[in-house]
Coordinates of C-alpha atoms in Angstrom, one line a residue:
M250 CA -0.1 0.2 -0.3
L251 CA 1.1 3.8 -0.7
Q252 CA 2.4 5.7 2.1
R253 CA 0.4 8.8 2.7
R254 CA 2.9 11.9 1.3
K255 CA 3.6 13.7 4.1
N256 CA 4.2 17.5 4.4
L257 CA 8.1 18.7 4.5
S258 CA 9.9 22.7 4.5
H259 CA 11.8 23.3 2.0
K260 CA 14.9 22.7 4.0
Q261 CA 14.2 19.2 4.8
R262 CA 12.7 18.6 0.8
R263 CA 16.3 19.8 0.4
E264 CA 18.1 17.5 2.4
Q265 CA 15.9 14.6 0.5
M266 CA 16.7 15.8 -2.7
M267 CA 20.8 15.3 -1.9
L268 CA 20.8 12.8 0.1
K269 CA 18.5 10.5 -3.0
R270 CA 21.1 12.5 -5.6
A271 CA 23.8 11.1 -2.9
V272 CA 22.9 7.6 -3.3
K273 CA 22.4 7.1 -7.1
R274 CA 26.0 8.3 -7.8
G275 CA 27.1 5.9 -5.2
D276 CA 28.6 7.9 -2.7
I277 CA 26.8 6.9 -0.2
S278 CA 25.3 3.4 0.6
P279 CA 21.2 3.4 0.4
P280 CA 19.4 3.9 3.5
P281 CA 17.6 0.4 4.8
P282 CA 14.1 -0.2 3.9
L283 CA 10.7 0.9 5.2
K284 CA 9.0 -2.1 7.2
P285 CA 6.0 -3.2 5.7
D286 CA 2.6 -2.1 7.3
R287 CA 1.3 -4.5 9.6
R288 CA -2.2 -4.2 9.8
V289 CA -3.9 -7.0 9.2
R290 CA -7.2 -6.3 6.4
K291 CA -9.9 -8.5 5.2
P292 CA -9.4 -9.4 1.8
R293 CA -11.6 -8.2 -0.8
R294 CA -14.5 -9.5 -2.3
A295 CA -14.0 -9.7 -5.8
K296 CA -17.4 -7.8 -8.1
N297 CA -17.9 -10.9 -9.8
S298 CA -17.5 -13.1 -7.5
Q299 CA -20.9 -15.1 -7.1
P300 CA -22.1 -13.6 -3.9
V301 CA -23.4 -15.8 0.0
D302 CA -26.0 -15.2 0.9
P303 CA -29.0 -17.7 -1.3
T304 CA -31.9 -15.7 -0.9
V305 CA -29.8 -13.3 -3.4
R306 CA -29.5 -16.8 -5.8
R307 CA -32.6 -16.8 -5.7
L308 CA -33.6 -13.7 -8.3
E309 CA -30.7 -14.1 -11.2
S310 CA -32.8 -14.7 -14.4
S311 CA -32.8 -18.6 -16.1
F312 CA -32.6 -19.0 -20.2
V313 CA -32.4 -21.7 -22.1
K314 CA -29.0 -23.0 -23.0
L315 CA -28.3 -23.8 -26.6
P316 CA -26.5 -27.1 -27.2
K317 CA -22.5 -26.9 -28.4
H318 CA -23.4 -28.5 -31.1
F319 CA -26.4 -26.2 -32.2
L320 CA -24.3 -23.2 -31.3
K321 CA -21.5 -24.3 -33.6
R322 CA -23.3 -25.4 -36.6
T323 CA -25.1 -21.7 -37.0
D324 CA -21.5 -20.6 -37.0
I325 CA -20.3 -22.5 -39.6
L326 CA -23.5 -21.9 -41.4
A327 CA -23.2 -17.7 -40.2
S328 CA -20.1 -17.6 -42.1
Q329 CA -21.1 -19.0 -45.6
L330 CA -25.1 -18.5 -45.9
P331 CA -25.3 -14.9 -47.6
L332 CA -27.7 -12.2 -44.9
T333 CA -30.8 -10.6 -47.3
R334 CA -31.7 -7.3 -46.7
P335 CA -34.8 -6.5 -45.8
V336 CA -35.6 -9.8 -43.6
L337 CA -39.1 -11.6 -45.4
P338 CA -41.8 -11.5 -42.6
E339 CA -41.6 -14.6 -42.8
A340 CA -38.2 -15.1 -41.0
A341 CA -39.7 -13.1 -38.2
I342 CA -39.4 -15.3 -35.2
L343 CA -42.9 -14.3 -34.0
S344 CA -45.8 -14.0 -36.3
D345 CA -48.3 -11.8 -37.3
I346 CA -51.5 -12.4 -35.4
D347 CA -53.4 -11.7 -38.4
K348 CA -51.7 -14.2 -40.7
Q349 CA -52.2 -18.7 -40.0
P350 CA -50.2 -20.1 -37.6
P351 CA -46.9 -21.6 -39.0
A352 CA -47.7 -25.6 -39.4
A353 CA -45.7 -28.5 -38.2
A354 CA -44.1 -31.4 -41.0
D355 CA -46.9 -33.3 -41.0
G356 CA -49.5 -30.3 -41.5
Q357 CA -51.0 -29.5 -37.9
P358 CA -50.5 -26.1 -36.9
L359 CA -48.0 -25.2 -33.9
P360 CA -48.8 -24.6 -30.6
E361 CA -49.3 -21.1 -29.9
L362 CA -47.2 -18.9 -27.5
T363 CA -48.6 -17.2 -24.4
C364 CA -47.9 -14.6 -22.1
I365 CA -48.9 -16.5 -19.0
K366 CA -51.0 -14.5 -16.5
R367 CA -51.1 -14.4 -12.5
P368 CA -53.7 -17.6 -11.4
K369 CA -57.0 -16.6 -9.3
W370 CA -56.8 -16.5 -5.8
R371 CA -59.7 -15.5 -3.0
Y372 CA -58.6 -13.6 0.4
D373 CA -59.3 -16.7 2.2
M374 CA -56.6 -18.4 0.9
S375 CA -53.1 -18.7 2.7
K376 CA -49.6 -17.1 1.3
N377 CA -48.4 -20.9 0.5
E378 CA -51.8 -22.0 -1.2
V379 CA -51.2 -18.7 -3.4
E380 CA -47.5 -19.4 -3.9
A381 CA -48.3 -23.1 -4.7
N382 CA -50.8 -22.6 -7.0
E383 CA -48.6 -19.8 -8.8
Q384 CA -45.8 -22.5 -8.8
G385 CA -47.6 -25.2 -10.4
H386 CA -49.3 -22.5 -12.8
F387 CA -46.2 -21.2 -13.8
R388 CA -45.0 -24.8 -14.2
K389 CA -47.8 -25.7 -16.5
W390 CA -47.1 -22.8 -18.7
L391 CA -43.6 -23.5 -18.9
E392 CA -43.8 -26.9 -20.2
Q393 CA -46.8 -25.6 -22.7
T394 CA -44.0 -22.7 -23.6
A395 CA -41.2 -25.0 -24.2
A396 CA -42.9 -27.6 -26.2
A397 CA -44.0 -24.5 -28.8
V398 CA -40.0 -23.6 -28.5
D399 CA -39.4 -26.8 -30.0
A400 CA -41.7 -27.6 -31.8
W401 CA -41.7 -24.2 -33.6
C402 CA -37.5 -24.6 -33.5
S403 CA -37.9 -28.8 -34.8
V404 CA -39.5 -27.7 -37.9
E405 CA -37.3 -29.3 -41.2
P406 CA -37.9 -27.8 -44.5
A407 CA -39.4 -29.9 -47.0
P408 CA -37.9 -32.5 -48.4
E409 CA -36.7 -32.4 -52.1
P410 CA -39.1 -33.9 -55.0
A411 CA -39.0 -38.1 -55.0
A412 CA -37.6 -37.5 -59.3
Q413 CA -34.5 -35.5 -57.7
Q414 CA -33.6 -38.1 -54.8
A415 CA -34.0 -40.7 -57.9
Q416 CA -31.1 -39.7 -60.2
P417 CA -28.5 -42.4 -60.4
Q418 CA -25.3 -41.3 -59.2
A419 CA -22.7 -40.1 -61.0
Q420 CA -18.8 -40.5 -60.6
E421 CA -18.1 -37.2 -59.5
P422 CA -17.6 -37.8 -55.3
E423 CA -20.5 -36.1 -54.1
V424 CA -19.9 -32.2 -53.0
P425 CA -21.8 -31.8 -49.7
K426 CA -25.1 -29.6 -49.9
E427 CA -25.0 -26.4 -49.4
P428 CA -27.9 -25.3 -46.4
E429 CA -30.1 -22.8 -47.4
E430 CA -31.2 -21.8 -44.9
M431 CA -30.0 -21.4 -40.8
P432 CA -31.8 -23.3 -38.8
H433 CA -34.7 -21.6 -35.9
A434 CA -33.3 -20.5 -33.0
P435 CA -35.1 -21.1 -29.7
T436 CA -36.3 -17.6 -28.3
S437 CA -35.3 -16.5 -24.6
F438 CA -38.5 -16.4 -22.0
E439 CA -37.8 -16.3 -18.0
R440 CA -37.4 -19.7 -16.5
N441 CA -37.4 -18.9 -13.4
L442 CA -40.3 -18.1 -10.8
E443 CA -39.6 -15.4 -8.4
V444 CA -38.2 -13.4 -11.4
W445 CA -41.6 -14.3 -12.9
R446 CA -43.1 -13.2 -9.8
Q447 CA -41.5 -9.4 -9.4
V448 CA -42.6 -8.6 -12.8

């Protein structure tokens, strides 16, 4: 730790400078170093270290983590595919309300995303009953939303016609086909009940 600067008179400062110059020239040996500060200090916790109190962690947002193979694949595709501008309306993550919802590969419409609402409660209900009701309601909504997002992410582009697939293979080595579009990535939504209660 740096020592506090002391106020010196002009005479003391001049003597200090003369001593310093003499040590530099080698006329005298340097004075012994000052003793280190012996006070015991508490170690400071780093700003980005995890808090010790578990109640603090309750209000941390949690989102879905994308698998590594998906991130690697999309990185490669992002470097290969041209980015067309303006972005087409069909490429929107959440489609317009007046349009027909996208269909899955088997033709059935995909489940829609909804905003969660607090469940109904009465004044005669205890706090534990209300929280248990909220927890069940949130778990049900989380499962429905996760299923809707998974169904949207698993939509594959239409397969090629059978006529093109039945062509005899040429003698040339098969070149890997360039992908036509990016795969659907899941949307981020809050998965922590405590954070949802604060909203």
